[in-house]
GROMACS .gro file of C-alpha atoms in nm:
model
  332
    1UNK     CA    1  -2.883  -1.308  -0.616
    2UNK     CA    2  -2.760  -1.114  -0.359
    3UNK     CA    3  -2.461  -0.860  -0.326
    4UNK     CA    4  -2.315  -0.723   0.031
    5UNK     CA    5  -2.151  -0.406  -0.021
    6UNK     CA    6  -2.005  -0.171   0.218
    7UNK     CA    7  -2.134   0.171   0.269
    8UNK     CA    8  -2.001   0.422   0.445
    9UNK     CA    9  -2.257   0.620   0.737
   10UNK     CA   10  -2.064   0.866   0.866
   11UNK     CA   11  -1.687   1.061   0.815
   12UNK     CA   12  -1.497   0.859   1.119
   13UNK     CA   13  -1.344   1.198   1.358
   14UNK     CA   14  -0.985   1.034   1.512
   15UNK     CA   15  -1.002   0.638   1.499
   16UNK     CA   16  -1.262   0.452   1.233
   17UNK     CA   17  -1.558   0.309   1.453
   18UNK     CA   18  -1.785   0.036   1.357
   19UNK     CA   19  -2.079   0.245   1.348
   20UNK     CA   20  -1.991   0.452   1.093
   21UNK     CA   21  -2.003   0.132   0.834
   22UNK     CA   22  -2.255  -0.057   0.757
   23UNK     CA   23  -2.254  -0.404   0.563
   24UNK     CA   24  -2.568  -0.342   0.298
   25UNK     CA   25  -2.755  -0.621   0.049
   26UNK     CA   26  -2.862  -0.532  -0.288
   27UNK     CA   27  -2.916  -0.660  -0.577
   28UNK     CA   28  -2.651  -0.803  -0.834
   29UNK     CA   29  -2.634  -0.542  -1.084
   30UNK     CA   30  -2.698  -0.599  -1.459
   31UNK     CA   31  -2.353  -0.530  -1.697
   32UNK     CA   32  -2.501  -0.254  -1.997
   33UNK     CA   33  -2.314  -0.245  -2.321
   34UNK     CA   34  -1.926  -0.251  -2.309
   35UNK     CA   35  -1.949  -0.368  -1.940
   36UNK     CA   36  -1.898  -0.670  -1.740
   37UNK     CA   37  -2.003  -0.813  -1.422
   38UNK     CA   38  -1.787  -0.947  -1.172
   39UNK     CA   39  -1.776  -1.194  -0.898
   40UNK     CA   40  -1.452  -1.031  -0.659
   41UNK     CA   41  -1.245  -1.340  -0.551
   42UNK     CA   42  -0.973  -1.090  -0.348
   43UNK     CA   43  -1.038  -0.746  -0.198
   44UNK     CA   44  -0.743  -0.473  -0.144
   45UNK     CA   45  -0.793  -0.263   0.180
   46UNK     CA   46  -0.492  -0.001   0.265
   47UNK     CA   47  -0.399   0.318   0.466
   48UNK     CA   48  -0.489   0.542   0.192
   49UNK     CA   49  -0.854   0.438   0.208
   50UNK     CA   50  -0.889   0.629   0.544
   51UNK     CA   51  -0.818   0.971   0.379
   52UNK     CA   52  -1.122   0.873   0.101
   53UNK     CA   53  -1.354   0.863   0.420
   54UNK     CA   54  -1.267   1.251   0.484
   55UNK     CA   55  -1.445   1.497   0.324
   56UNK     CA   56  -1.098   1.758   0.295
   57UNK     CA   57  -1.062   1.799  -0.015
   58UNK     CA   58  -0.734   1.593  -0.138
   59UNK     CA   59  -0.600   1.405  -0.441
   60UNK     CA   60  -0.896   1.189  -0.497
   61UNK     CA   61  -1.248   1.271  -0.400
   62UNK     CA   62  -1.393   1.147  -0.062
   63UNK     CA   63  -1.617   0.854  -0.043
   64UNK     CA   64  -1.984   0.929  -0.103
   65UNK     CA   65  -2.207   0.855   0.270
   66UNK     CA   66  -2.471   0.596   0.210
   67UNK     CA   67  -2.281   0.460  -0.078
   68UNK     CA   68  -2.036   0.168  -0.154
   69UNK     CA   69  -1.721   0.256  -0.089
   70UNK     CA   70  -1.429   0.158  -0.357
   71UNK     CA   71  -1.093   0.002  -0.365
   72UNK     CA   72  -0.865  -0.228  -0.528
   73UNK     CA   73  -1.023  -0.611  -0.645
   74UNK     CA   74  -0.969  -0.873  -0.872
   75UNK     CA   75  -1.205  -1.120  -0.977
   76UNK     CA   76  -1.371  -1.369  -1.246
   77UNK     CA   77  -1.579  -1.206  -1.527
   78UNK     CA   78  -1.948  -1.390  -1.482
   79UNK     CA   79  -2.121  -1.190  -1.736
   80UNK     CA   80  -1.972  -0.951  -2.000
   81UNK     CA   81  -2.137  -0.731  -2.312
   82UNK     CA   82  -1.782  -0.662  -2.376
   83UNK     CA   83  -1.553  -0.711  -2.646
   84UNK     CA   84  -1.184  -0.863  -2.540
   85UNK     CA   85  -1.351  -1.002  -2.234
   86UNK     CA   86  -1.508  -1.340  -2.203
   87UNK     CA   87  -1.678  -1.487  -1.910
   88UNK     CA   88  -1.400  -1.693  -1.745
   89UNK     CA   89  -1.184  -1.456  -1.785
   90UNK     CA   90  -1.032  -1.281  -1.490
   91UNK     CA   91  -0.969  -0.896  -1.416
   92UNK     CA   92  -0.819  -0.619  -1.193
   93UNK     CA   93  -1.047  -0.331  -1.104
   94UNK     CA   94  -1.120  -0.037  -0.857
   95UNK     CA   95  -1.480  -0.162  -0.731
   96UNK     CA   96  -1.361  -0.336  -0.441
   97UNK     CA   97  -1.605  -0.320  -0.084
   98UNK     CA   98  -1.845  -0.582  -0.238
   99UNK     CA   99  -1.903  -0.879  -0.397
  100UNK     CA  100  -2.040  -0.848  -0.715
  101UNK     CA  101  -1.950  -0.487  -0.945
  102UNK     CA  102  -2.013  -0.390  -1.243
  103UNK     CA  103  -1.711  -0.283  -1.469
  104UNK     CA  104  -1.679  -0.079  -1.759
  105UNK     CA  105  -1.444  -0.283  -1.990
  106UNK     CA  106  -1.164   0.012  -2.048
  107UNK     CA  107  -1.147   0.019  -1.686
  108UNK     CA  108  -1.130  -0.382  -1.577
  109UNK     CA  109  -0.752  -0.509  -1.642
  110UNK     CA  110  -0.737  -0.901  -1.762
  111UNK     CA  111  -0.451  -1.067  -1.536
  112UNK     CA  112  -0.300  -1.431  -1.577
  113UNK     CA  113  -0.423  -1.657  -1.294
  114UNK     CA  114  -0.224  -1.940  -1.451
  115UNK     CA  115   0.121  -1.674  -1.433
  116UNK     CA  116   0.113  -1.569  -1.083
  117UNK     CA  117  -0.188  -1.622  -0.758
  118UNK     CA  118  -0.454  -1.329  -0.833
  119UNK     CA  119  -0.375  -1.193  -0.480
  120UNK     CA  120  -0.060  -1.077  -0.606
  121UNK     CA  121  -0.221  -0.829  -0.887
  122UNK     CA  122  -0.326  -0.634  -0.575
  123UNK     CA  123   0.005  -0.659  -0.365
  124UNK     CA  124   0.377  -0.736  -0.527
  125UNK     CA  125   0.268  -0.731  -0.889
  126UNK     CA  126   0.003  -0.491  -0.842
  127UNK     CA  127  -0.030  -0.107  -0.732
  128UNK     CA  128   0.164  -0.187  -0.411
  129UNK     CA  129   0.452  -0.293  -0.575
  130UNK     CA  130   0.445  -0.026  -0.829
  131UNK     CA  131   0.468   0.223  -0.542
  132UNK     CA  132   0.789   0.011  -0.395
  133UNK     CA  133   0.929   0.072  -0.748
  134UNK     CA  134   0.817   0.403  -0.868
  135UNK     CA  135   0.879   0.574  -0.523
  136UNK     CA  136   1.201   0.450  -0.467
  137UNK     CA  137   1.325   0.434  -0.876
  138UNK     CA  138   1.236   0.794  -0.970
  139UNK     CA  139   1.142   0.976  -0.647
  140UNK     CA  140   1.437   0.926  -0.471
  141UNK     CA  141   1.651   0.847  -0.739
  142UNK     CA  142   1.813   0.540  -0.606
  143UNK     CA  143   2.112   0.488  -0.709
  144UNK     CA  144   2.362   0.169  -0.680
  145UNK     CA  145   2.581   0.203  -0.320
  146UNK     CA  146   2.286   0.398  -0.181
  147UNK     CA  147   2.187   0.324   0.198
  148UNK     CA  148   1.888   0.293   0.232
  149UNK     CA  149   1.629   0.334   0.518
  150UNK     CA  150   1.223   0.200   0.508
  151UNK     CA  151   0.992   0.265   0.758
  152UNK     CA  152   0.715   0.042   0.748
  153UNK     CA  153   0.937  -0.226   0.639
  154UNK     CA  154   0.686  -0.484   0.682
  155UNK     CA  155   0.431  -0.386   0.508
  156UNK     CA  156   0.319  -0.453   0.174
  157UNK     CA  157   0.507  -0.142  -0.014
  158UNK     CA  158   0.787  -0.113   0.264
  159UNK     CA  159   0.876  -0.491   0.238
  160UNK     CA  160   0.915  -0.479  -0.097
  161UNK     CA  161   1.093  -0.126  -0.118
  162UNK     CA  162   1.391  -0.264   0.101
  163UNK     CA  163   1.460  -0.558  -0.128
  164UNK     CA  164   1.435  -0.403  -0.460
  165UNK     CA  165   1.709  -0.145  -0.340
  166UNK     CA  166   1.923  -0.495  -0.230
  167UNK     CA  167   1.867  -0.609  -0.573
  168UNK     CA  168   1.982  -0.335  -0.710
  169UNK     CA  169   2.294  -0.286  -0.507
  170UNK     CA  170   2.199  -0.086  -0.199
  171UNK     CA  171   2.554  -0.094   0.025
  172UNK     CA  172   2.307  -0.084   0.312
  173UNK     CA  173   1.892  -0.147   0.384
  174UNK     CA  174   1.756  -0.072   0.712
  175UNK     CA  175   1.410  -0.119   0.803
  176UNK     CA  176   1.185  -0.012   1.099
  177UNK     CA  177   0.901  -0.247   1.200
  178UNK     CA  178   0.654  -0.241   1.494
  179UNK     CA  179   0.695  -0.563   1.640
  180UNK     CA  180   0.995  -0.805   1.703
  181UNK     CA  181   0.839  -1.100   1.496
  182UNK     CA  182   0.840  -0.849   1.205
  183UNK     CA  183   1.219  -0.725   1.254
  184UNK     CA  184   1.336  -1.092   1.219
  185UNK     CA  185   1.099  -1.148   0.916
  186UNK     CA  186   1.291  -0.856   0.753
  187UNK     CA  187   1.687  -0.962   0.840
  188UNK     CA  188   1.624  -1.336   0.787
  189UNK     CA  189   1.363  -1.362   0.534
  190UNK     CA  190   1.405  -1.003   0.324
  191UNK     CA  191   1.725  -0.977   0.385
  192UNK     CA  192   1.742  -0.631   0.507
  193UNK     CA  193   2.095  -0.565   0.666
  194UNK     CA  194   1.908  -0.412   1.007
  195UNK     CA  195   1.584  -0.367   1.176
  196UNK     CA  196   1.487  -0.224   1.460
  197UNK     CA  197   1.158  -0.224   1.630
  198UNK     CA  198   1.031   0.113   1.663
  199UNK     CA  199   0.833   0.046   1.993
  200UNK     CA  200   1.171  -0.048   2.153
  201UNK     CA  201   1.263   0.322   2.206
  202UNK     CA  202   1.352   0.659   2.045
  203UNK     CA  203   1.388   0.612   1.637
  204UNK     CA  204   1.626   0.831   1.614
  205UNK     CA  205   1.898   0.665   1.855
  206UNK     CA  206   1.758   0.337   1.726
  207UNK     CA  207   1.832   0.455   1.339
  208UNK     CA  208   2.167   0.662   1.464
  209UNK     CA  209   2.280   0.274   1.583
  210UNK     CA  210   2.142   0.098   1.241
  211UNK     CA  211   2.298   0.316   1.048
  212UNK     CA  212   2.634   0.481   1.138
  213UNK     CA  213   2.679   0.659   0.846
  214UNK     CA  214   2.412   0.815   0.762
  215UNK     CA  215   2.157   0.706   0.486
  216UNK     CA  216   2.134   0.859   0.137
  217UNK     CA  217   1.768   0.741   0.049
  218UNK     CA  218   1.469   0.707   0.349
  219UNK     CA  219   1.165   0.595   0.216
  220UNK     CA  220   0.851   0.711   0.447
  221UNK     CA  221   0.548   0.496   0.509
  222UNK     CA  222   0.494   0.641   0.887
  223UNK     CA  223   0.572   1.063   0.887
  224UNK     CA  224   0.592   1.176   1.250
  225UNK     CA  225   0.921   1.082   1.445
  226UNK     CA  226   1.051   0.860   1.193
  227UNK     CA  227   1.071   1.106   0.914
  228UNK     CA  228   1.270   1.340   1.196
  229UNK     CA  229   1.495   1.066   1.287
  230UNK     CA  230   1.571   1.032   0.925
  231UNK     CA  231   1.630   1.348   0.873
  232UNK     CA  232   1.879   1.384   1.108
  233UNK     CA  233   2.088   1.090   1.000
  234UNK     CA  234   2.077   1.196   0.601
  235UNK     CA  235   2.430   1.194   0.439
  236UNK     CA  236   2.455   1.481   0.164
  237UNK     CA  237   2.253   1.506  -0.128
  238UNK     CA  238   2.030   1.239   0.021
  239UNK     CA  239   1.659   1.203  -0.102
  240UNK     CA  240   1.353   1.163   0.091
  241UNK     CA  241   1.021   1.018  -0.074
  242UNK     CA  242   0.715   1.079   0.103
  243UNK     CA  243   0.450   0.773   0.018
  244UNK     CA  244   0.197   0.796   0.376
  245UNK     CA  245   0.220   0.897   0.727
  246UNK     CA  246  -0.007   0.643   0.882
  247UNK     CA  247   0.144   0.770   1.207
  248UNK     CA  248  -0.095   1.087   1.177
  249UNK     CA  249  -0.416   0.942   0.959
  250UNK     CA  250  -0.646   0.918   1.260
  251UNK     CA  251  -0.507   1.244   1.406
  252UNK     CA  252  -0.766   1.481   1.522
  253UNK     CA  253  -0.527   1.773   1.533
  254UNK     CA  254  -0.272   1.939   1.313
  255UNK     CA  255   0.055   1.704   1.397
  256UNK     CA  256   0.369   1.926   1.387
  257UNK     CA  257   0.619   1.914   1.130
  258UNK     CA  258   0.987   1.760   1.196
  259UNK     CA  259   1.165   2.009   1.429
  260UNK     CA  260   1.515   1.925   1.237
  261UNK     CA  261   1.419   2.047   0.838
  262UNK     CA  262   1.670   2.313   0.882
  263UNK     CA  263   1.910   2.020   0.866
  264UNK     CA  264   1.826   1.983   0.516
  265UNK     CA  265   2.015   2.291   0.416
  266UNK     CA  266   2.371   2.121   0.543
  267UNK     CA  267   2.277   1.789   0.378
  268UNK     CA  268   2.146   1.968   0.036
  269UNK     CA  269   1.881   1.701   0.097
  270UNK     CA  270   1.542   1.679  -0.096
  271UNK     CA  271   1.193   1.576   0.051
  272UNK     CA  272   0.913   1.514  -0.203
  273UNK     CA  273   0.580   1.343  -0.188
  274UNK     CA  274   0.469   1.099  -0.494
  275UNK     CA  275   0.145   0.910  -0.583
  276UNK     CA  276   0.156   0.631  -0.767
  277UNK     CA  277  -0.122   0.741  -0.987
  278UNK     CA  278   0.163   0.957  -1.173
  279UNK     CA  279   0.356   0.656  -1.270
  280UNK     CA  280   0.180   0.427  -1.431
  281UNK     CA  281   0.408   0.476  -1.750
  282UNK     CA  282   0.675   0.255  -1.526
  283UNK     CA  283   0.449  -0.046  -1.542
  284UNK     CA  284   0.560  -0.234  -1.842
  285UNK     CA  285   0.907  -0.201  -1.716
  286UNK     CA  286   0.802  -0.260  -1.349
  287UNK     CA  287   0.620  -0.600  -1.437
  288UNK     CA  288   0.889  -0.711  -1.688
  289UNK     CA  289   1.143  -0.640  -1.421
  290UNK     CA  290   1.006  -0.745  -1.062
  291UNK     CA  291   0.769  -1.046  -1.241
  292UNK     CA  292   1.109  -1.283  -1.278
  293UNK     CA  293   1.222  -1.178  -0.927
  294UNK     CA  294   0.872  -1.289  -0.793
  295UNK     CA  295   0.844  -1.586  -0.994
  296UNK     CA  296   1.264  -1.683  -0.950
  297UNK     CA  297   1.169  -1.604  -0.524
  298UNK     CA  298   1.475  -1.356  -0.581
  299UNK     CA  299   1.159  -1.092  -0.404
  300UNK     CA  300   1.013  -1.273  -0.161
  301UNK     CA  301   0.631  -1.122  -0.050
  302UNK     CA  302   0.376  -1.212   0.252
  303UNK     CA  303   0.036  -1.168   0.274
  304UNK     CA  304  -0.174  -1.117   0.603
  305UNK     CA  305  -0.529  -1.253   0.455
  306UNK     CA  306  -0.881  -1.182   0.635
  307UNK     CA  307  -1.151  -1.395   0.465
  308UNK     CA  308  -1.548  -1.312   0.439
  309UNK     CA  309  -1.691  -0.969   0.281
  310UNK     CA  310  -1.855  -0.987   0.661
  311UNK     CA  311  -1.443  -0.863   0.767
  312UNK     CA  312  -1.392  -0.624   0.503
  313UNK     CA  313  -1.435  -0.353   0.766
  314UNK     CA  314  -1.174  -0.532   1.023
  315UNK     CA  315  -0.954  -0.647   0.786
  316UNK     CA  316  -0.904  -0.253   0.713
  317UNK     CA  317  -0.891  -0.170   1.080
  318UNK     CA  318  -0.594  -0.377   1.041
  319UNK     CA  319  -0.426  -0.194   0.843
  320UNK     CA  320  -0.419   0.055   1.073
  321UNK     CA  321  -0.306  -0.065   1.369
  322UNK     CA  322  -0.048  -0.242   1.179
  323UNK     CA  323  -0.199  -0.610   1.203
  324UNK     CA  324  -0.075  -0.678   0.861
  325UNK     CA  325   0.305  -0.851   0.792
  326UNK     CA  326   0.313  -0.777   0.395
  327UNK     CA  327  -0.018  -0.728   0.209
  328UNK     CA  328  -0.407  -0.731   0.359
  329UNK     CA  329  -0.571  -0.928   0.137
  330UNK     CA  330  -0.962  -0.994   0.191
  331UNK     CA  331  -1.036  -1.318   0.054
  332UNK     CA  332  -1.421  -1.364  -0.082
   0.00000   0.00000   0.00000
């Protein structure tokens, strides 16, 4: 059998090009003791993914050239030498860019296709949502009567940021999206309490009408002149949580900072960065808490889906240029 496999050829300088991928066949690989082999159904591709095809050094090491690249999948176990895993059975894992991977068991997650559609172990149930939760739960410290601001708000961890602080008694959410479609998705569907569409003018007089008074809690998918904007319109003691800055991923040169952080000094306000990686002890309580909102459609969740291992590559593009309403899913 065959298994296609992305490589990566080259580091991509400013914007991904095609050239610097290349789609590969090899051979299905043969599951050793304690491993199994999977067939990937679903295929995660995200903004953090571009950072892996850098070679600065940063919080997780840099794709290898010439090799398969990696990323969040879920699949059905074909083969396994394995104890607590039976063929049938299916799993989450980090060996995404291919077909077929080989898994060791302590690393391959068994999920419920019967409980919830395996897409969603790599969106709203899966590290996505934990971000939502973590990032907005313990990095900013949310608190009930909070306003709240996302940018990003259509995306697959902005989306799901904005409702969770509704749920949990936000006095305001507003969101920023990048097209009009997208800012009606979030009032009417989400039920985010503004929107605006960032490519409609300046953010910050956009944000300053959204939200009058001020927000306690902006959560930051995009950097650049949102974070500034939000900045500017933070009430005292409000929080800032730092998840990406896909304004500035494909940025060739250093991108200066927000112009207003002396701002924070009036406002006593906080800015810290979070990974998700750091807060995996919140998923027990983040599954037994946003599961029943899923499952009741109290959290409501889309998913943009590319199919064909052939896309993998655009799919991710995508991402990028902000193709995606909710998660990017590559279907197999």
């Amino acid at each position: 059998m065959i298994n296609r496999e992305w490589h990566l050829l080259s580091r991509p300088v400013g914007w991904p090009k095609p050239e610097d991928f290349a789609l590969v066949e090899a051979e299905v690989p043969t599951p050793g003791e304690g491993q199994v082999l999977v067939r990937n159904k679903y295929l995660s591709v995200d903004p953090y993914m571009r950072g892996r095809m850098s070679s600065a050094k940063s919080y997780v090491a840099p794709f290898e050239l010439g090799k398969v690249m990696q990323g969040g999948a879920v699949g059905e176990v074909v083969e396994s030498n394995a104890e607590g895993i039976a063929a049938g059975d299916h799993v989450l894992h980090f060996f995404g860019w291919r077909e077929y991977a080989v898994v060791d068991a302590k690393n391959a997650v068994k999920v419920d296709a019967a409980a919830a559609p395996l897409s969603t172990y790599l969106g709203v149930l899966g590290m996505t949502g934990l971000t939502a939760y973590a990032g907005l739960l313990r990095t900013a410290s949310f608190k009930e009567g909070d306003s709240v601001f996302v940018s990003g708000a259509a995306g697959a961890v902005g989306s799901q940021v904005g409702q969770i602080a509704k749920l949990k008694g936000a006095s305001r959410v507003i969101g920023s999206a990048g097209s009009d479609e997208k800012v009606k998705l979030l009032v009417e569907e989400y039920g985010f309490d503004a929107a605006f569409n960032y490519k409609n003018g300046p953010v910050a007089e956009q944000l300053r009408a959204a939200a009058p008074d001020g927000v306690d809690v902006y959560f930051d998918n995009v950097g650049g002149d949102h974070l500034e904007a939000a900045i500017g319109q933070l009430n005292r003691d409000g929080r800032i949580a730092v998840c990406g800055m896909i304004s500035v991923y494909n940025s060739t040169e250093p991108v200066p900072g927000p112009k207003n952080l002396a701002r924070l000094i009036q406002t006593r306000g906080r800015i810290q960065g979070f990974l998700v990686g750091d807060h995996y002890d919140l998923q027990p309580q983040f599954v037994a808490e946003v599961g029943p909102w899923v499952a009741s459609g109290q959290l409501k969740y889309r998913e943009t889906v590319v199919e064909g291992i052939e896309n993998n590559l655009e799919a991710f593009l995508g991402v990028l240029r902000g193709d995606n309403t909710g998660k990017m899913i590559v279907k197999l």
